[in-house]
Short mmCIF file of C-alpha atoms and ligand atoms in Angstrom, two decimals:
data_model
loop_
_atom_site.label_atom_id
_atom_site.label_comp_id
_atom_site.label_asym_id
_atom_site.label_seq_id
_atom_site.Cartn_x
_atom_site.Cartn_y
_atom_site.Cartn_z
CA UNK A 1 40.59 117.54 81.37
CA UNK A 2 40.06 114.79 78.64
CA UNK A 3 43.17 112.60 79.01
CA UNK A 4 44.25 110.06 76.21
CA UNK A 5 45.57 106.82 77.37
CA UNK A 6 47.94 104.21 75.87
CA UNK A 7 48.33 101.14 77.77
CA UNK A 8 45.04 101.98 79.40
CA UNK A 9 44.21 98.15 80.28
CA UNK A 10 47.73 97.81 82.18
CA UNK A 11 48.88 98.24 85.18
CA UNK A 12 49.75 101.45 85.10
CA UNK A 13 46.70 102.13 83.00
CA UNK A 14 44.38 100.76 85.27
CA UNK A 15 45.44 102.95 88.25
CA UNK A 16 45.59 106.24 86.09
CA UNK A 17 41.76 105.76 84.51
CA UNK A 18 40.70 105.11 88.42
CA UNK A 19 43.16 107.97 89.42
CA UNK A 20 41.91 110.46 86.18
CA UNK A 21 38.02 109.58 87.11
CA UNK A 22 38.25 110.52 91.35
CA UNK A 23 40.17 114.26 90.01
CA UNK A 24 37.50 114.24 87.59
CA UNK A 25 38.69 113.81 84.50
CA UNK A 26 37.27 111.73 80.85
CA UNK A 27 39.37 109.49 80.00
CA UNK A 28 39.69 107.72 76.22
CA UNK A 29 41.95 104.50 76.64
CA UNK A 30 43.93 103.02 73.59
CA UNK A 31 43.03 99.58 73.24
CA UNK A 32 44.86 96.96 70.77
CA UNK A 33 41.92 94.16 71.29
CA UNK A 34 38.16 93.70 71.76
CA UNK A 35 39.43 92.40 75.51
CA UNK A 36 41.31 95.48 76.16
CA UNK A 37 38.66 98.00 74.82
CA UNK A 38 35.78 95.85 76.98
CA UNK A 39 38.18 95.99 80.46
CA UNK A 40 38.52 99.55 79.38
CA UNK A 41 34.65 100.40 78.94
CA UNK A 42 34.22 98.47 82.29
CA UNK A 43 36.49 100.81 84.14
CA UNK A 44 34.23 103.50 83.18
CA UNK A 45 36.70 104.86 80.10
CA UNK A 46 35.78 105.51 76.14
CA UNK A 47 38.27 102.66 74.31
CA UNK A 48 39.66 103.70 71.09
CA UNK A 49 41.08 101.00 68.98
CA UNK A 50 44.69 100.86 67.68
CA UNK A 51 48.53 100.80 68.69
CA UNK A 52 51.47 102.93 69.42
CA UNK A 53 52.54 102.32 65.67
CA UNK A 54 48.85 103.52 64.14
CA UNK A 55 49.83 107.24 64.04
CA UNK A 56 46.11 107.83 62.10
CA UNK A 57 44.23 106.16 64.88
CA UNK A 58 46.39 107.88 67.26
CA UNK A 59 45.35 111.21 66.05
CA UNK A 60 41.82 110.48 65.70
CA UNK A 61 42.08 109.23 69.38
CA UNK A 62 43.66 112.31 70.69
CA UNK A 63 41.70 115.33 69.01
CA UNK A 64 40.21 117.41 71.38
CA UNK A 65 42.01 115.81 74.27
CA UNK A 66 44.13 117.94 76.59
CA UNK A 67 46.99 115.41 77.52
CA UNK A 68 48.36 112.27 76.71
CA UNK A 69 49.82 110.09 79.30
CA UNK A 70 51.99 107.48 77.36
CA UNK A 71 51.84 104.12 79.57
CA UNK A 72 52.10 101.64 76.80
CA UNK A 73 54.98 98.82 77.88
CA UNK A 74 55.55 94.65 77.11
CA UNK A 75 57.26 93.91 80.03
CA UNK A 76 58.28 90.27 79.98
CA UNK A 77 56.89 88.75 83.23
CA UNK A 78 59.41 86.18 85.36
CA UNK A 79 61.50 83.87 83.46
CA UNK A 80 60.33 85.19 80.17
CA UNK A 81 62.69 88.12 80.98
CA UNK A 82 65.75 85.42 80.18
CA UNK A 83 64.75 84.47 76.99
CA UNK A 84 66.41 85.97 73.87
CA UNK A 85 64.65 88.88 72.43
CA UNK A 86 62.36 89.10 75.65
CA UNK A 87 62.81 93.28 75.67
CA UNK A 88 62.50 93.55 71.53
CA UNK A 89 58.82 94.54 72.03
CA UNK A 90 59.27 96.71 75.21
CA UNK A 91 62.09 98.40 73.54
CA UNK A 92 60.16 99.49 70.17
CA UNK A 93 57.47 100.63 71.73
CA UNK A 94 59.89 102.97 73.60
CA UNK A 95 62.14 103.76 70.55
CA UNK A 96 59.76 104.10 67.74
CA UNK A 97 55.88 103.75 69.72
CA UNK A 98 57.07 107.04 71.55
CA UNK A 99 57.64 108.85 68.54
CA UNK A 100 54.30 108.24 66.96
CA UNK A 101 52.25 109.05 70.29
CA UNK A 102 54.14 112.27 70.51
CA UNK A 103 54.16 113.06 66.77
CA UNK A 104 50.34 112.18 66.66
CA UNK A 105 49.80 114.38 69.78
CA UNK A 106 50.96 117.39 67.91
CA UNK A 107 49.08 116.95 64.72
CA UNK A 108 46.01 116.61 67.26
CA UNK A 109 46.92 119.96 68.91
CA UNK A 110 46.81 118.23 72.35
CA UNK A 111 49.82 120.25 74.20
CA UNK A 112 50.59 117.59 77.24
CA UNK A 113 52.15 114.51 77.18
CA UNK A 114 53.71 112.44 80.27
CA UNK A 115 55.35 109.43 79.33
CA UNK A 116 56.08 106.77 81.89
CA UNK A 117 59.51 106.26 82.19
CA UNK A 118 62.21 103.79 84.28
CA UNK A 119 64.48 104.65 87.43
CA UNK A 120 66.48 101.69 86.59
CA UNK A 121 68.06 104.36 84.33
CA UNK A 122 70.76 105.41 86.80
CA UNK A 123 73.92 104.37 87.29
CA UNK A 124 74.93 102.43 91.13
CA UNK A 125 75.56 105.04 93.21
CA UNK A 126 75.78 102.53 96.23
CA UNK A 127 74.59 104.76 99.74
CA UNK A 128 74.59 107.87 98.13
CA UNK A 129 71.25 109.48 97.33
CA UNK A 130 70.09 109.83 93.69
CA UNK A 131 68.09 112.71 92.45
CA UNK A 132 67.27 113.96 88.63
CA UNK A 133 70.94 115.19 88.12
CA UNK A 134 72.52 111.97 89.17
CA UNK A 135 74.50 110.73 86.39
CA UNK A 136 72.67 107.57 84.16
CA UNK A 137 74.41 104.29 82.63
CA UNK A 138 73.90 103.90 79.21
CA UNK A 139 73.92 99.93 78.44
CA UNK A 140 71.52 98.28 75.54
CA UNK A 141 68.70 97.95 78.79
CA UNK A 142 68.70 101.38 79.30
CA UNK A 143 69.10 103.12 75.81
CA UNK A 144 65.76 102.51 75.04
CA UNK A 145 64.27 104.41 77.92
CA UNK A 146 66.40 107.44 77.25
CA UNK A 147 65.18 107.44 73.87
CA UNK A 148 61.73 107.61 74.92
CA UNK A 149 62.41 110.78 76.82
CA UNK A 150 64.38 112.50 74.27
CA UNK A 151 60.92 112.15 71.63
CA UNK A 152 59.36 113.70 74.65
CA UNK A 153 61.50 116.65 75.22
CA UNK A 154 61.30 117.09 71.55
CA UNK A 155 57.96 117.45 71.57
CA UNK A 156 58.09 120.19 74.24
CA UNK A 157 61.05 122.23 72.42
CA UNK A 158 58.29 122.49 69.55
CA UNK A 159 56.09 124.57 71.73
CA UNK A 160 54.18 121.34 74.03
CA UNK A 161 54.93 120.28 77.51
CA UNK A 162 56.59 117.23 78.63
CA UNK A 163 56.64 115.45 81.63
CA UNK A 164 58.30 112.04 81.98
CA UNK A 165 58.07 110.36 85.62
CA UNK A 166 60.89 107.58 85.90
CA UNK A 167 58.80 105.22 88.05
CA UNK A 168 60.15 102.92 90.63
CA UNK A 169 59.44 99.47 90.14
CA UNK A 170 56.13 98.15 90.22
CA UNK A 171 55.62 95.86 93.31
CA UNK A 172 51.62 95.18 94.17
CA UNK A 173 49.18 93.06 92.78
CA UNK A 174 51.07 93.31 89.28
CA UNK A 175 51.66 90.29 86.97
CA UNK A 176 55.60 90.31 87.99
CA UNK A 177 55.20 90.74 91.77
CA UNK A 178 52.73 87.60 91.80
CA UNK A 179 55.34 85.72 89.67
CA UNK A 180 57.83 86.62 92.94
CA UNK A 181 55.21 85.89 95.36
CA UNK A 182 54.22 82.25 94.04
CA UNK A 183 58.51 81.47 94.16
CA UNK A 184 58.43 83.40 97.10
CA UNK A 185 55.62 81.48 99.24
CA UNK A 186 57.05 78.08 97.62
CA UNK A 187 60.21 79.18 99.63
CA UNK A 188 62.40 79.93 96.03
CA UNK A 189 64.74 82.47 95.72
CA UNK A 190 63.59 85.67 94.22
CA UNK A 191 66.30 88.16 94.99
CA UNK A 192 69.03 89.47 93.03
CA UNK A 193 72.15 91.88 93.41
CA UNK A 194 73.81 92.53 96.57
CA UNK A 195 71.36 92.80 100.21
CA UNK A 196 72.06 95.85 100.94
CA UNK A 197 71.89 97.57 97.80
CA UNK A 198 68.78 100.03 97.59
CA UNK A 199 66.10 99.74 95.09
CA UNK A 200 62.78 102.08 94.14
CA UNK A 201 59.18 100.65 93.87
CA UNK A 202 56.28 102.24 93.83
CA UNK A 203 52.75 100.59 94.56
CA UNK A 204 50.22 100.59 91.37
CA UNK A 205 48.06 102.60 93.14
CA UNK A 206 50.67 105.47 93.43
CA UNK A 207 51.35 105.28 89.42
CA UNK A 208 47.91 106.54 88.93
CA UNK A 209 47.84 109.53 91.81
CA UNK A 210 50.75 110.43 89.89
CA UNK A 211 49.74 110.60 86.61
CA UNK A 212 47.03 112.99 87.64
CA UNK A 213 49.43 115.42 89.45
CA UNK A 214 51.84 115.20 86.08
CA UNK A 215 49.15 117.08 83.92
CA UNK A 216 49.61 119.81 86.32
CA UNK A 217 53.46 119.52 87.23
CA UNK A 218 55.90 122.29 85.09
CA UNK A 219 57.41 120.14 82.55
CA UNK A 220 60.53 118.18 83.17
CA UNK A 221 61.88 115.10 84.25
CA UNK A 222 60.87 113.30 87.52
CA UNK A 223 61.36 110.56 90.26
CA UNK A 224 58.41 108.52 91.40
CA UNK A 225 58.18 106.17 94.19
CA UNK A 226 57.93 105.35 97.73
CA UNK A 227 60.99 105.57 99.78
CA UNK A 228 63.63 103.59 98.50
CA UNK A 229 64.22 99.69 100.33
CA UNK A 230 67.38 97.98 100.54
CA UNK A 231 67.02 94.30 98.64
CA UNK A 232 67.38 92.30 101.71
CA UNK A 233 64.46 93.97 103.23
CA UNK A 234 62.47 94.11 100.16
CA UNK A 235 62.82 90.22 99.30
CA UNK A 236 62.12 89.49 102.87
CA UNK A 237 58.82 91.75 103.03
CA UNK A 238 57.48 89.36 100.28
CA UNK A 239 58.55 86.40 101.93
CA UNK A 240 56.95 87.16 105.38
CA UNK A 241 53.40 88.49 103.52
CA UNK A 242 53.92 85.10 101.36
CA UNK A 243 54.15 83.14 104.54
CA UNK A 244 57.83 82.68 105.24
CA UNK A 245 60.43 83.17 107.81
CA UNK A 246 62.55 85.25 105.12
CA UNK A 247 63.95 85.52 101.68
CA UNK A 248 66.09 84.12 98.86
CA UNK A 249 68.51 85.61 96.74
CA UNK A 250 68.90 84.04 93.15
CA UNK A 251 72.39 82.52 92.69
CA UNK A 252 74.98 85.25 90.55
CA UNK A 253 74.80 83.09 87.33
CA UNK A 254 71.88 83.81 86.99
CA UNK A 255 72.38 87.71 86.71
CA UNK A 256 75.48 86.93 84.24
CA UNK A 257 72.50 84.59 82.53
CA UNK A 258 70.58 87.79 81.78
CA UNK A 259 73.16 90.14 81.29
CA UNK A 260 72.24 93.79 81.17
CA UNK A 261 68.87 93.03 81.17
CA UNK A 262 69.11 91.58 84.86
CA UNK A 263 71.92 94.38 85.47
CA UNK A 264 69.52 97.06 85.76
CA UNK A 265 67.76 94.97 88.80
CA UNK A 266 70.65 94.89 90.58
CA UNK A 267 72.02 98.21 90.93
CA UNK A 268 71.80 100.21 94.34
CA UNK A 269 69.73 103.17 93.40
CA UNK A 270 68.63 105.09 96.64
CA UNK A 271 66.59 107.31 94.55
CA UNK A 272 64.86 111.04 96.07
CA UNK A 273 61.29 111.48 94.26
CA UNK A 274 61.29 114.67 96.29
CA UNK A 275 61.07 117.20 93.22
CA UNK A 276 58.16 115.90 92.33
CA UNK A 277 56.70 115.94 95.23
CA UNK A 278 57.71 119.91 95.89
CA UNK A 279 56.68 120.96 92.27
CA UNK A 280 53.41 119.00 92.42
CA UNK A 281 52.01 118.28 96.03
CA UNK A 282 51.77 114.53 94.70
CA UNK A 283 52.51 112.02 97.92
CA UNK A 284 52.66 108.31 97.56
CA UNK A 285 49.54 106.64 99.72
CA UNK A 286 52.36 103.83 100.24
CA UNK A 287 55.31 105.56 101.11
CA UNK A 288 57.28 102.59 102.45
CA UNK A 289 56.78 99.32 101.37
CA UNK A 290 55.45 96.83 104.37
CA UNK A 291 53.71 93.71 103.70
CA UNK A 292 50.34 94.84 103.11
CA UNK A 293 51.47 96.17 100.06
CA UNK A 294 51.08 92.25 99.20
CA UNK A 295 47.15 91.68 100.90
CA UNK A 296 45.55 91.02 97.31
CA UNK A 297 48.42 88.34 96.71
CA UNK A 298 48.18 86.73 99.75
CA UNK A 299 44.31 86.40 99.62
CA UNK A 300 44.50 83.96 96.66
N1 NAP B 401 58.13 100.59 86.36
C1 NAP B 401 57.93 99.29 86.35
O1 NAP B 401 58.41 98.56 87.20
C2 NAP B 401 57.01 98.68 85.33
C3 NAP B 401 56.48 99.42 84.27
C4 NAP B 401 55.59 98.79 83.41
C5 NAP B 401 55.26 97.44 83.58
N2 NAP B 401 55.84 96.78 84.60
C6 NAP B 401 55.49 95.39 84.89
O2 NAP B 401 55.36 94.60 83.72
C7 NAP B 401 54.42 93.57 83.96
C8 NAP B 401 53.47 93.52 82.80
O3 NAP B 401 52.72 94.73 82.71
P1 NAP B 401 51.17 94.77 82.35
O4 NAP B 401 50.50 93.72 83.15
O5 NAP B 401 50.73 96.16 82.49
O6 NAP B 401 51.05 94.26 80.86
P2 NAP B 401 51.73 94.55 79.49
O7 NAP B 401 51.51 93.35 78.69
O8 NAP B 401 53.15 94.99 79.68
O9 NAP B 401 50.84 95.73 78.82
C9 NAP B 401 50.84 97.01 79.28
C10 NAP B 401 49.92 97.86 78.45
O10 NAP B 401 50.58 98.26 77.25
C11 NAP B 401 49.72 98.04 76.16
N3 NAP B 401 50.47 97.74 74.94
C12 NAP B 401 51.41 96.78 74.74
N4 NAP B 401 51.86 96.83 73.48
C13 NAP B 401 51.21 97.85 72.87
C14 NAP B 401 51.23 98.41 71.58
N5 NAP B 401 52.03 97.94 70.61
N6 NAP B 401 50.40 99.44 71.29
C15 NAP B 401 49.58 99.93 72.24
N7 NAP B 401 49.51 99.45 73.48
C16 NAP B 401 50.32 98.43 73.80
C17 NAP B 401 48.82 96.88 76.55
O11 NAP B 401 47.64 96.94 75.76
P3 NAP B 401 46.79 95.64 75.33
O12 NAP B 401 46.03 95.22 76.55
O13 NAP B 401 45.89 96.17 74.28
O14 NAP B 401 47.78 94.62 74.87
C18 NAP B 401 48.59 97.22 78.01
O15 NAP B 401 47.58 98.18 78.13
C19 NAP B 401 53.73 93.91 85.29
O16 NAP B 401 54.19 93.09 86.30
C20 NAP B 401 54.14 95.33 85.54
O17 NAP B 401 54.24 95.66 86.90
C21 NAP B 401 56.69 97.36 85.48
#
């Protein structure tokens, strides 16, 4: 297949165009600068310049592609994430970037689209196991997210396929995780919410593997990650691979500090990415998160 990329020279990006090329597909990544588009020739992918919000260069892009996958984010990285206004970016590109990317993908006839959506979606549902029916919780944090799937559902009630995958959060050799590893290996506290409250990750490299089996799954919504980790465990894993005896948790100001947008990183989400797994054969290559998930971070 010939699979259009936004947010090709992410994270998420990076693993799908390495993911696309070993299933054999061409990929053409959407690139906003001359940096991007050259990380995104290097990686073996055609860059096409443009943004989420350039629904002409979108179109060009796409024609005579089969699928989109829709990775574009701004995530703010560490402390940036307190800052007034730190999700503004994140949250257009998922409000009004989603619409043009699925608007452009119909005027260029391409008839898949997977769009990378959040877990963080669902409400606490403390022990209990979450699937795709568990109910969500709305809050300013979360909106955003939804809306991005509803412009992708539309697209597939006007004859396309959709597929979003609510990802787990990303915990590798990311830009955030080494933000937590640096505190974390200068013995600062990095957790948040309560320890034994479960959380979802997923390493980068199982965003890509993922993507791929999406342009085959039925469309729908879908969980994606590794098995889920309770927050003690989790803060501690990056602790030990950073060199310590354990972890820190963050003191609960500083979650009332960042309101909703620290809520969602505290909820206990126990989350089953088994339906995708049954409806697409897909398998994480980290299915439980141990500290080598950290070996790039602890090599520098
Ligand atoms: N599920 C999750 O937990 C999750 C999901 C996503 C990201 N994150 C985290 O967020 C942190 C930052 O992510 P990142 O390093 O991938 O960088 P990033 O700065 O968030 O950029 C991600 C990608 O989106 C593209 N992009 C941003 N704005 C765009 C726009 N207006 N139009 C088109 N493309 C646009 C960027 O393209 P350019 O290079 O051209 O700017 C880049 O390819 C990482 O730690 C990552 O793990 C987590």
């Amino acid at each position: 297949m010939k699979v259009f990329l936004t947010g090709a020279s992410g994270v998420m990006g990076r693993s799908s165009i390495d993911a696309l090329h070993q299933a054999g597909h061409t990929v053409i990544g959407l690139a906003r600068t001359a940096e991007s588009a050259a990380q995104i020739s290097a990686a073996g992918a055609e860059p096409c310049r443009g943004d989420v919000y350039d629904g002409d260069a979108l179109v060009a892009g796409m024609r005579g592609c089969d699928a989109v996958a829709n990775l574009a984010t701004k995530v703010p990285v560490g402390t940036a994430a307190l800052r007034p206004g730190s999700l503004k970016e994140v949250e257009r590109i998922r409000v009004v970037g989603s619409k043009v990317v699925a608007i452009a993908a119909r005027e260029a006839g391409v008839e898949r689209i997977v769009q990378q959506s959040l877990s963080f979606i669902y409400a606490d549902n403390g022990d209990e196991w979450i699937d795709e029916h568990s109910p969500i919780d709305l809050t300013g944090a979360t909106e955003p997210v939804v809306v991005a799937e509803h412009r992708m559902a539309r697209f597939a009630e006007k004859g396309g396929t959709s597929v979003s995958l609510r990802f787990g959060l990303v915990t590798g050799d990311d830009r955030n995780t080494a933000w937590m590893f640096r505190r974390a290996r200068a013995g600062k506290a990095i957790g948040m919410g309560a320890k034994t409250s479960w959380m979802h990750v997923i390493h980068p490299a199982d965003v890509g593997s993922a993507v791929v089996h999406a342009l085959s799954a039925p469309g729908g919504i879908y969980n994606v990650g590794a098995e889920p980790v309770q927050r003690g465990d989790y803060v501690d894993t990056i602790a030990q691979a950073a060199g310590q005896k354990q972890g820190h948790f963050l003191p609960k100001w500083v979650e009332r500090l960042g309101s909703d947008k620290l809520e969602i990183l505290t909820r206990s989400q126990r989350i089953s990415s088994q339906l995708f797994s049954d409806r697409t054969g897909w398998h994480p290559t980290y299915p439980k998160l141990t500290p080598d998930w950290f070996d790039a971070l602890a090599r520098v």
